[in-house]
PDB file of C-alpha atoms in Angstrom:
ATOM      1  CA  GLY A 271     107.236 105.969 115.479  1.00 47.00           C
ATOM      2  CA  ASN A 272     103.957 105.225 114.256  1.00 52.00           C
ATOM      3  CA  SER A 273     103.341 106.275 110.907  1.00 89.00           C
ATOM      4  CA  VAL A 274      99.770 106.244 111.198  1.00 94.00           C
ATOM      5  CA  THR A 275      98.128 109.266 113.402  1.00 94.00           C
ATOM      6  CA  GLN A 276      94.510 109.548 114.165  1.00 93.00           C
ATOM      7  CA  MET A 277      92.697 112.005 115.987  1.00 85.00           C
ATOM      8  CA  GLU A 278      92.672 111.655 119.700  1.00 81.00           C
ATOM      9  CA  GLY A 279      89.403 110.211 121.139  1.00 86.00           C
ATOM     10  CA  PRO A 280      87.100 109.439 122.609  1.00 94.00           C
ATOM     11  CA  VAL A 281      85.014 111.151 120.608  1.00 96.00           C
ATOM     12  CA  THR A 282      80.990 111.477 121.861  1.00 97.00           C
ATOM     13  CA  LEU A 283      78.338 112.529 119.328  1.00 97.00           C
ATOM     14  CA  SER A 284      74.430 112.394 119.418  1.00 97.00           C
ATOM     15  CA  GLU A 285      72.594 110.112 117.204  1.00 97.00           C
ATOM     16  CA  GLU A 286      72.075 111.460 113.537  1.00 97.00           C
ATOM     17  CA  ALA A 287      75.225 114.138 114.039  1.00 97.00           C
ATOM     18  CA  PHE A 288      78.018 114.340 111.103  1.00 98.00           C
ATOM     19  CA  LEU A 289      81.137 112.162 111.866  1.00 97.00           C
ATOM     20  CA  THR A 290      84.922 112.988 111.036  1.00 97.00           C
ATOM     21  CA  ILE A 291      87.890 111.065 112.198  1.00 97.00           C
ATOM     22  CA  ASN A 292      90.881 112.289 110.949  1.00 97.00           C
ATOM     23  CA  CYS A 293      93.875 110.147 109.748  1.00 97.00           C
ATOM     24  CA  THR A 294      97.016 110.750 108.462  1.00 97.00           C
ATOM     25  CA  TYR A 295      99.780 108.661 107.197  1.00 95.00           C
ATOM     26  CA  THR A 296     103.676 108.757 106.377  1.00 93.00           C
ATOM     27  CA  ALA A 297     104.757 106.206 103.865  1.00 85.00           C
ATOM     28  CA  THR A 298     107.245 105.606 100.971  1.00 82.00           C
ATOM     29  CA  GLY A 299     105.027 105.289  97.865  1.00 82.00           C
ATOM     30  CA  TYR A 300     101.464 105.298  97.521  1.00 85.00           C
ATOM     31  CA  PRO A 301     100.378 102.214 100.014  1.00 90.00           C
ATOM     32  CA  SER A 302      96.895 100.915 100.501  1.00 91.00           C
ATOM     33  CA  LEU A 303      94.544 102.604 103.177  1.00 94.00           C
ATOM     34  CA  PHE A 304      92.187 100.852 105.392  1.00 95.00           C
ATOM     35  CA  TRP A 305      89.537 101.904 107.954  1.00 97.00           C
ATOM     36  CA  TYR A 306      89.040  98.944 110.540  1.00 96.00           C
ATOM     37  CA  VAL A 307      86.235  98.845 113.137  1.00 97.00           C
ATOM     38  CA  GLN A 308      86.115  96.940 116.487  1.00 94.00           C
ATOM     39  CA  TYR A 309      82.863  96.558 117.897  1.00 94.00           C
ATOM     40  CA  PRO A 310      83.107  95.572 122.139  1.00 89.00           C
ATOM     41  CA  GLY A 311      84.052  92.395 122.425  1.00 86.00           C
ATOM     42  CA  GLU A 312      85.259  91.567 119.070  1.00 88.00           C
ATOM     43  CA  GLY A 313      87.947  91.306 117.154  1.00 89.00           C
ATOM     44  CA  LEU A 314      88.497  94.012 114.205  1.00 93.00           C
ATOM     45  CA  GLN A 315      86.639  93.855 110.814  1.00 94.00           C
ATOM     46  CA  LEU A 316      87.578  95.908 107.690  1.00 95.00           C
ATOM     47  CA  LEU A 317      84.997  98.842 107.108  1.00 97.00           C
ATOM     48  CA  LEU A 318      86.471 100.061 103.846  1.00 97.00           C
ATOM     49  CA  LYS A 319      89.562 100.671 102.090  1.00 95.00           C
ATOM     50  CA  ALA A 320      91.220 102.538  99.064  1.00 95.00           C
ATOM     51  CA  THR A 321      94.093 101.193  97.141  1.00 91.00           C
ATOM     52  CA  LYS A 322      95.333 104.482  95.451  1.00 90.00           C
ATOM     53  CA  ALA A 323      95.249 108.124  94.947  1.00 92.00           C
ATOM     54  CA  ASP A 324      91.845 109.720  94.774  1.00 95.00           C
ATOM     55  CA  ASP A 325      89.602 106.567  95.315  1.00 95.00           C
ATOM     56  CA  LYS A 326      87.147 106.638  97.488  1.00 97.00           C
ATOM     57  CA  GLY A 327      85.736 103.849 100.006  1.00 96.00           C
ATOM     58  CA  SER A 328      82.164 103.525 101.069  1.00 97.00           C
ATOM     59  CA  ASN A 329      80.416 101.077 103.545  1.00 97.00           C
ATOM     60  CA  LYS A 330      77.389 101.143 105.675  1.00 96.00           C
ATOM     61  CA  GLY A 331      77.429 104.937 105.332  1.00 97.00           C
ATOM     62  CA  PHE A 332      80.881 105.851 106.139  1.00 98.00           C
ATOM     63  CA  GLU A 333      83.438 107.062 103.473  1.00 98.00           C
ATOM     64  CA  ALA A 334      86.792 108.095 103.159  1.00 98.00           C
ATOM     65  CA  THR A 335      88.930 109.546 100.272  1.00 98.00           C
ATOM     66  CA  TYR A 336      92.654 108.819  99.548  1.00 97.00           C
ATOM     67  CA  ARG A 337      94.446 112.002  99.383  1.00 96.00           C
ATOM     68  CA  LYS A 338      97.706 111.831  98.317  1.00 93.00           C
ATOM     69  CA  GLU A 339      98.638 115.418  98.422  1.00 93.00           C
ATOM     70  CA  THR A 340      97.742 115.677 102.317  1.00 95.00           C
ATOM     71  CA  THR A 341      98.512 111.914 102.999  1.00 95.00           C
ATOM     72  CA  SER A 342      95.204 111.685 104.491  1.00 97.00           C
ATOM     73  CA  PHE A 343      92.520 109.405 105.065  1.00 98.00           C
ATOM     74  CA  HIS A 344      89.497 110.812 106.767  1.00 98.00           C
ATOM     75  CA  LEU A 345      86.399 108.701 107.840  1.00 98.00           C
ATOM     76  CA  GLU A 346      83.053 110.638 107.560  1.00 98.00           C
ATOM     77  CA  LYS A 347      79.393 109.598 108.107  1.00 98.00           C
ATOM     78  CA  GLY A 348      76.604 112.194 107.805  1.00 97.00           C
ATOM     79  CA  SER A 349      74.038 110.834 110.219  1.00 96.00           C
ATOM     80  CA  VAL A 350      75.666 108.291 113.059  1.00 97.00           C
ATOM     81  CA  GLN A 351      73.621 105.924 114.844  1.00 97.00           C
ATOM     82  CA  VAL A 352      74.177 103.938 118.287  1.00 97.00           C
ATOM     83  CA  SER A 353      75.310 100.921 116.973  1.00 96.00           C
ATOM     84  CA  ASP A 354      78.242 102.876 115.013  1.00 97.00           C
ATOM     85  CA  SER A 355      79.465 103.192 118.690  1.00 97.00           C
ATOM     86  CA  ALA A 356      83.222 101.215 118.570  1.00 97.00           C
ATOM     87  CA  VAL A 357      86.719 101.788 117.839  1.00 95.00           C
ATOM     88  CA  TYR A 358      87.964 102.847 114.549  1.00 97.00           C
ATOM     89  CA  PHE A 359      91.317 102.059 113.622  1.00 95.00           C
ATOM     90  CA  CYS A 360      93.244 103.720 110.410  1.00 96.00           C
ATOM     91  CA  ALA A 361      95.791 101.685 108.898  1.00 95.00           C
ATOM     92  CA  ARG A 362      98.189 101.147 106.235  1.00 92.00           C
ATOM     93  CA  GLY A 363     100.118  98.752 103.822  1.00 88.00           C
ATOM     94  CA  GLY A 364     103.266  98.361 105.515  1.00 79.00           C
ATOM     95  CA  GLY A 365     104.899  96.024 102.523  1.00 74.00           C
ATOM     96  CA  ALA A 366     103.717  92.616 101.995  1.00 72.00           C
ATOM     97  CA  GLN A 367     100.349  91.793 103.900  1.00 79.00           C
ATOM     98  CA  LYS A 368     101.645  93.724 106.899  1.00 86.00           C
ATOM     99  CA  LEU A 369      99.200  96.251 108.228  1.00 91.00           C
ATOM    100  CA  VAL A 370     100.330  99.754 110.613  1.00 92.00           C
ATOM    101  CA  PHE A 371      97.524 100.900 112.534  1.00 93.00           C
ATOM    102  CA  GLY A 372      96.795 104.144 114.189  1.00 93.00           C
ATOM    103  CA  GLN A 373      96.096 104.241 117.950  1.00 92.00           C
ATOM    104  CA  GLY A 374      92.264 103.877 117.113  1.00 94.00           C
ATOM    105  CA  THR A 375      89.610 106.396 118.162  1.00 95.00           C
ATOM    106  CA  ARG A 376      86.775 105.184 120.442  1.00 95.00           C
ATOM    107  CA  LEU A 377      83.285 106.661 119.363  1.00 97.00           C
ATOM    108  CA  THR A 378      80.220 106.472 121.346  1.00 97.00           C
ATOM    109  CA  ILE A 379      77.095 107.708 120.237  1.00 97.00           C
ATOM    110  CA  ASN A 380      74.218 108.856 122.382  1.00 97.00           C
ATOM    111  CA  PRO A 381      70.656 108.303 121.966  1.00 95.00           C
TER     112      PRO A 381
ATOM    113  CA  ASN B1435      81.953  79.538 108.806  1.00 66.00           C
ATOM    114  CA  ALA B1436      84.218  79.621 111.494  1.00 77.00           C
ATOM    115  CA  GLY B1437      87.003  82.187 110.014  1.00 93.00           C
ATOM    116  CA  VAL B1438      89.636  82.902 112.763  1.00 96.00           C
ATOM    117  CA  THR B1439      89.352  81.088 115.724  1.00 96.00           C
ATOM    118  CA  GLN B1440      91.642  82.056 119.006  1.00 97.00           C
ATOM    119  CA  THR B1441      91.991  80.565 122.476  1.00 96.00           C
ATOM    120  CA  PRO B1442      91.622  80.981 125.140  1.00 97.00           C
ATOM    121  CA  LYS B1443      89.606  84.334 125.225  1.00 95.00           C
ATOM    122  CA  PHE B1444      91.173  84.874 128.729  1.00 96.00           C
ATOM    123  CA  GLN B1445      94.311  83.887 130.439  1.00 97.00           C
ATOM    124  CA  VAL B1446      95.992  84.815 134.036  1.00 97.00           C
ATOM    125  CA  LEU B1447      99.435  83.862 134.320  1.00 97.00           C
ATOM    126  CA  LYS B1448     102.191  84.515 136.951  1.00 98.00           C
ATOM    127  CA  THR B1449     105.523  86.096 136.082  1.00 98.00           C
ATOM    128  CA  GLY B1450     107.891  83.345 134.680  1.00 97.00           C
ATOM    129  CA  GLN B1451     105.019  81.003 133.616  1.00 97.00           C
ATOM    130  CA  SER B1452     104.820  80.047 129.702  1.00 96.00           C
ATOM    131  CA  MET B1453     101.845  79.494 127.722  1.00 96.00           C
ATOM    132  CA  THR B1454     100.869  79.208 124.158  1.00 98.00           C
ATOM    133  CA  LEU B1455      97.964  80.901 122.398  1.00 98.00           C
ATOM    134  CA  GLN B1456      96.242  79.352 119.832  1.00 98.00           C
ATOM    135  CA  CYS B1457      95.382  80.503 116.145  1.00 98.00           C
ATOM    136  CA  ALA B1458      93.396  78.547 113.482  1.00 98.00           C
ATOM    137  CA  GLN B1459      91.943  79.500 110.319  1.00 97.00           C
ATOM    138  CA  ASP B1460      89.887  77.789 107.753  1.00 96.00           C
ATOM    139  CA  MET B1461      89.948  80.163 104.634  1.00 94.00           C
ATOM    140  CA  ASN B1462      93.254  78.768 103.148  1.00 94.00           C
ATOM    141  CA  HIS B1463      94.850  81.737 103.885  1.00 94.00           C
ATOM    142  CA  GLU B1464      98.656  81.710 103.152  1.00 94.00           C
ATOM    143  CA  TYR B1465      99.409  84.735 105.529  1.00 94.00           C
ATOM    144  CA  MET B1466      98.833  84.949 109.125  1.00 96.00           C
ATOM    145  CA  SER B1467      99.646  87.098 111.839  1.00 96.00           C
ATOM    146  CA  TRP B1468      99.843  87.956 115.515  1.00 98.00           C
ATOM    147  CA  TYR B1469      99.178  91.478 116.854  1.00 97.00           C
ATOM    148  CA  ARG B1470      99.001  92.778 120.603  1.00 97.00           C
ATOM    149  CA  GLN B1471      96.500  95.859 121.212  1.00 93.00           C
ATOM    150  CA  ASP B1472      97.691  98.347 124.086  1.00 92.00           C
ATOM    151  CA  PRO B1473      96.001 101.260 125.485  1.00 86.00           C
ATOM    152  CA  GLY B1474      96.885 104.654 123.025  1.00 82.00           C
ATOM    153  CA  MET B1475      98.989 102.384 120.981  1.00 85.00           C
ATOM    154  CA  GLY B1476      96.937 100.589 118.385  1.00 87.00           C
ATOM    155  CA  LEU B1477      97.746  97.326 117.270  1.00 92.00           C
ATOM    156  CA  ARG B1478     101.465  95.972 116.939  1.00 94.00           C
ATOM    157  CA  LEU B1479     102.822  93.332 115.012  1.00 95.00           C
ATOM    158  CA  ILE B1480     104.650  90.866 116.806  1.00 97.00           C
ATOM    159  CA  HIS B1481     105.223  87.654 114.110  1.00 97.00           C
ATOM    160  CA  TYR B1482     103.898  86.845 110.866  1.00 96.00           C
ATOM    161  CA  SER B1483     104.262  84.034 108.396  1.00 96.00           C
ATOM    162  CA  VAL B1484     103.481  83.898 104.748  1.00 94.00           C
ATOM    163  CA  GLY B1485     103.159  80.161 104.453  1.00 94.00           C
ATOM    164  CA  ALA B1486     103.754  77.051 106.380  1.00 95.00           C
ATOM    165  CA  GLY B1487     107.299  76.514 107.470  1.00 95.00           C
ATOM    166  CA  ILE B1488     108.082  80.467 107.232  1.00 96.00           C
ATOM    167  CA  THR B1489     108.045  82.682 109.955  1.00 97.00           C
ATOM    168  CA  ASP B1490     109.509  86.396 110.599  1.00 96.00           C
ATOM    169  CA  GLN B1491     109.590  88.985 113.179  1.00 96.00           C
ATOM    170  CA  GLY B1492     107.385  92.032 113.291  1.00 94.00           C
ATOM    171  CA  GLU B1493     107.588  95.174 115.207  1.00 92.00           C
ATOM    172  CA  VAL B1494     107.771  93.929 118.962  1.00 96.00           C
ATOM    173  CA  PRO B1495     108.738  90.159 118.435  1.00 97.00           C
ATOM    174  CA  ASN B1496     111.275  90.124 121.877  1.00 96.00           C
ATOM    175  CA  GLY B1497     109.482  87.325 124.391  1.00 96.00           C
ATOM    176  CA  TYR B1498     107.137  85.490 121.829  1.00 98.00           C
ATOM    177  CA  ASN B1499     107.961  82.670 119.671  1.00 97.00           C
ATOM    178  CA  VAL B1500     105.851  81.390 116.871  1.00 98.00           C
ATOM    179  CA  SER B1501     105.732  78.262 114.242  1.00 97.00           C
ATOM    180  CA  ARG B1502     103.815  77.580 111.371  1.00 97.00           C
ATOM    181  CA  SER B1503     103.771  74.070 110.759  1.00 97.00           C
ATOM    182  CA  THR B1504     100.679  73.879 108.903  1.00 97.00           C
ATOM    183  CA  THR B1505      98.581  76.388 106.493  1.00 96.00           C
ATOM    184  CA  GLU B1506      95.676  76.611 109.271  1.00 97.00           C
ATOM    185  CA  ASP B1507      97.450  77.164 112.410  1.00 98.00           C
ATOM    186  CA  PHE B1508      99.699  79.452 114.025  1.00 98.00           C
ATOM    187  CA  PRO B1509     100.573  79.477 117.449  1.00 98.00           C
ATOM    188  CA  LEU B1510     102.113  82.120 119.658  1.00 98.00           C
ATOM    189  CA  ARG B1511     104.072  80.979 122.405  1.00 98.00           C
ATOM    190  CA  LEU B1512     105.223  83.037 125.871  1.00 97.00           C
ATOM    191  CA  LEU B1513     108.451  81.252 127.013  1.00 92.00           C
ATOM    192  CA  SER B1514     108.421  83.325 130.285  1.00 97.00           C
ATOM    193  CA  ALA B1515     105.803  85.570 130.825  1.00 97.00           C
ATOM    194  CA  ALA B1516     106.287  89.433 132.248  1.00 97.00           C
ATOM    195  CA  PRO B1517     103.974  92.128 133.128  1.00 97.00           C
ATOM    196  CA  SER B1518     104.862  94.028 130.570  1.00 97.00           C
ATOM    197  CA  GLN B1519     103.099  91.460 128.235  1.00 97.00           C
ATOM    198  CA  THR B1520      99.810  92.118 129.739  1.00 97.00           C
ATOM    199  CA  SER B1521      97.763  93.232 126.466  1.00 97.00           C
ATOM    200  CA  VAL B1522      95.153  92.012 124.086  1.00 95.00           C
ATOM    201  CA  TYR B1523      96.310  89.820 121.407  1.00 97.00           C
ATOM    202  CA  PHE B1524      94.845  89.266 118.238  1.00 96.00           C
ATOM    203  CA  CYS B1525      95.548  86.911 115.369  1.00 97.00           C
ATOM    204  CA  ALA B1526      94.633  87.859 111.976  1.00 95.00           C
ATOM    205  CA  SER B1527      94.921  85.970 108.340  1.00 95.00           C
ATOM    206  CA  SER B1528      94.727  87.203 104.652  1.00 92.00           C
ATOM    207  CA  TYR B1529      95.466  85.922 101.251  1.00 88.00           C
ATOM    208  CA  LEU B1530      98.561  86.988  99.665  1.00 82.00           C
ATOM    209  CA  GLY B1531      97.985  89.390  96.817  1.00 75.00           C
ATOM    210  CA  GLY B1532     100.063  91.769  94.830  1.00 68.00           C
ATOM    211  CA  SER B1533      98.940  94.370  97.512  1.00 71.00           C
ATOM    212  CA  VAL B1534      97.756  94.178 100.882  1.00 74.00           C
ATOM    213  CA  THR B1535      94.226  92.415 100.963  1.00 80.00           C
ATOM    214  CA  GLU B1536      91.493  92.353 103.660  1.00 87.00           C
ATOM    215  CA  ALA B1537      92.533  90.833 106.937  1.00 91.00           C
ATOM    216  CA  PHE B1538      90.143  88.839 108.958  1.00 93.00           C
ATOM    217  CA  PHE B1539      90.851  88.917 112.642  1.00 94.00           C
ATOM    218  CA  GLY B1540      90.078  86.378 115.763  1.00 95.00           C
ATOM    219  CA  GLN B1541      87.898  87.521 118.619  1.00 93.00           C
ATOM    220  CA  GLY B1542      91.262  88.207 120.580  1.00 94.00           C
ATOM    221  CA  THR B1543      93.110  86.906 123.789  1.00 96.00           C
ATOM    222  CA  ARG B1544      92.807  88.919 126.922  1.00 96.00           C
ATOM    223  CA  LEU B1545      96.387  88.014 128.753  1.00 97.00           C
ATOM    224  CA  THR B1546      97.202  89.246 132.317  1.00 97.00           C
ATOM    225  CA  VAL B1547     100.439  88.608 133.629  1.00 97.00           C
ATOM    226  CA  VAL B1548     100.978  89.257 137.365  1.00 97.00           C
TER     227      VAL B1548
END
């Protein structure tokens, strides 16, 4: 089964709302953790990452903290914009360069 | 700065037909991989390569072949397409490092098998 679990979507918010997308993982050891974003019609691109426990990744106002106690890497943003509408994927390192992805969460921000 | 280039962007095949999805990268990355994206299932790894001449299977390799004759190119072949292979396919590349490094993705190929 999938060892990265994201909150189910779709998620619809109003502009300037607070965003949380939950992500938990199962793994042996302490893998690197990632959030990738897919804008409409495009491939995935890295949003942020954390490589060890208690690290905080941040980019474009998004943040996520590597919590080994709860095996979580929740994505947060304090004030979302319409341009943040996309599909967000949580992923963990899966050995060598492999990535194990969650199922993705579609986010829609309304003006 | 092209990055990862996939062709074609869209393709419709009949059951039993064969085709090759092309992937090329210009970043001199050692690692290349193919994923398929299906609704509600995220991305699943099909095949990957850690360098020219070296390939290996991922999570869902059945029905697909790959080869890596150069660092730049990593084509994915469907020998006999089936409706279950209807999906969006993404090629990705990255440097080989001590830990997982950033993967760069192509724009995807949307394949429909009828």
